[in-house]
Short mmCIF file of C-alpha atoms in Angstrom, two decimals:
data_model
loop_
_atom_site.label_atom_id
_atom_site.label_comp_id
_atom_site.label_asym_id
_atom_site.label_seq_id
_atom_site.Cartn_x
_atom_site.Cartn_y
_atom_site.Cartn_z
CA MET A 1 44.53 33.34 42.23
CA LYS A 2 45.19 35.90 39.55
CA ASP A 3 44.97 34.47 35.96
CA SER A 4 48.77 35.17 34.36
CA PHE A 5 48.90 36.80 30.64
CA TYR A 6 49.16 33.35 29.23
CA ASP A 7 45.89 32.38 30.95
CA LYS A 8 44.05 35.16 29.03
CA ILE A 9 46.15 35.19 25.70
CA TYR A 10 44.85 30.95 25.84
CA ARG A 11 41.32 32.46 26.49
CA ALA A 12 41.36 35.00 23.58
CA VAL A 13 42.59 32.63 21.05
CA GLN A 14 39.44 30.41 21.80
CA LYS A 15 37.31 33.31 21.09
CA ILE A 16 38.43 33.01 17.83
CA PRO A 17 36.47 31.63 15.68
CA ARG A 18 36.76 29.12 12.67
CA GLY A 19 37.53 31.08 9.36
CA LYS A 20 38.98 34.01 10.66
CA VAL A 21 42.67 34.50 11.60
CA ALA A 22 43.78 37.07 14.03
CA THR A 23 47.33 39.26 14.18
CA TYR A 24 50.12 38.45 17.36
CA GLY A 25 49.03 42.20 18.06
CA GLN A 26 45.31 41.26 18.38
CA VAL A 27 45.64 38.67 20.42
CA ALA A 28 47.47 40.53 22.91
CA SER A 29 44.93 43.55 22.81
CA MET A 30 42.04 40.96 23.97
CA ALA A 31 43.73 39.58 26.38
CA GLY A 32 44.27 43.05 28.80
CA ASN A 33 48.18 44.26 27.02
CA GLY A 34 48.33 45.43 23.52
CA ASN A 35 52.34 45.64 23.80
CA GLY A 36 52.48 42.00 24.74
CA ALA A 37 52.80 41.02 20.57
CA ARG A 38 56.23 38.77 21.41
CA VAL A 39 54.81 37.63 24.68
CA VAL A 40 51.43 36.03 22.40
CA GLY A 41 54.28 34.56 20.33
CA ASN A 42 56.10 32.77 22.55
CA ALA A 43 52.85 31.48 24.37
CA LEU A 44 51.88 29.54 21.29
CA HIS A 45 55.06 27.80 21.02
CA VAL A 46 54.50 26.33 24.22
CA ASN A 47 50.82 26.38 23.69
CA PRO A 48 49.36 23.04 26.41
CA ALA A 49 46.37 22.18 24.45
CA PRO A 50 46.80 22.60 20.33
CA GLY A 51 43.66 20.83 19.41
CA ILE A 52 41.74 23.34 21.89
CA ILE A 53 43.10 26.56 21.98
CA PRO A 54 43.81 27.23 18.03
CA CYS A 55 47.39 28.98 17.84
CA HIS A 56 46.96 27.84 13.94
CA ARG A 57 44.52 31.31 13.52
CA VAL A 58 47.09 33.59 14.68
CA VAL A 59 49.29 34.90 12.17
CA ASN A 60 51.34 38.45 11.68
CA ALA A 61 50.54 41.72 11.63
CA LYS A 62 51.19 40.99 7.55
CA GLY A 63 48.68 37.63 7.47
CA ARG A 64 52.07 35.89 7.10
CA LEU A 65 51.84 32.72 8.72
CA ALA A 66 54.23 31.28 11.23
CA PRO A 67 57.19 30.12 9.84
CA ALA A 68 58.32 27.64 12.83
CA PHE A 69 54.86 26.57 13.78
CA ALA A 70 55.49 24.29 16.70
CA PHE A 71 53.18 21.67 15.64
CA GLY A 72 54.39 20.57 12.03
CA GLY A 73 55.71 23.71 10.74
CA GLU A 74 54.08 26.37 8.32
CA ASP A 75 52.55 23.52 5.90
CA GLU A 76 50.60 22.08 8.89
CA GLN A 77 49.30 25.47 9.96
CA ARG A 78 48.47 26.43 6.05
CA ARG A 79 46.95 23.15 5.93
CA LEU A 80 44.92 23.71 9.26
CA LEU A 81 43.92 27.29 8.01
CA GLU A 82 42.34 26.07 4.74
CA ALA A 83 40.46 23.34 6.03
CA GLU A 84 38.57 26.01 7.90
CA GLY A 85 37.99 27.82 4.27
CA VAL A 86 40.88 30.21 4.34
CA GLU A 87 42.86 31.09 1.55
CA VAL A 88 46.34 30.87 1.98
CA ARG A 89 48.57 32.15 -0.54
CA ASP A 90 52.64 31.80 -0.86
CA GLY A 91 52.33 32.05 3.34
CA TYR A 92 50.21 34.75 3.48
CA VAL A 93 46.28 35.29 3.78
CA ASP A 94 44.78 37.69 3.02
CA LEU A 95 43.58 40.24 6.25
CA LYS A 96 41.08 42.49 4.78
CA LYS A 97 38.93 39.30 4.36
CA TYR A 98 39.86 36.49 6.59
CA GLN A 99 41.71 39.19 9.39
CA LEU A 100 39.01 39.25 12.61
CA ALA A 101 37.01 42.30 12.90
CA GLN A 102 37.87 44.68 15.16
CA ALA A 103 34.28 44.80 16.30
CA GLU A 104 34.31 41.09 16.78
CA CYS A 105 37.57 41.04 19.07
CA PRO A 106 36.44 40.07 23.04
CA GLY A 107 38.14 41.81 25.36
CA GLU A 108 38.56 40.62 29.30
#
């Protein structure tokens, strides 16, 4: 049976290390479809295993936290990131400092 795009997204998100973030577009590329950023958002909104699939490490292209983080809201996403050493200022993460480097992005 072939994996769904959602399955590939969840595996990609699991590869984002503690203390780093990736954008929705990065995750889409890691999952094999660079144009699937919106699908990544939809998949993470219905994350079947939030404790295992660290969707809190995914931010938008400008580093903004999800205003409707599905698992406790923006404050919970901020709390989870800060617990991993990621600084959040006014709802944004400094991508220059915390973004997973392209060379670190494991593809399928």
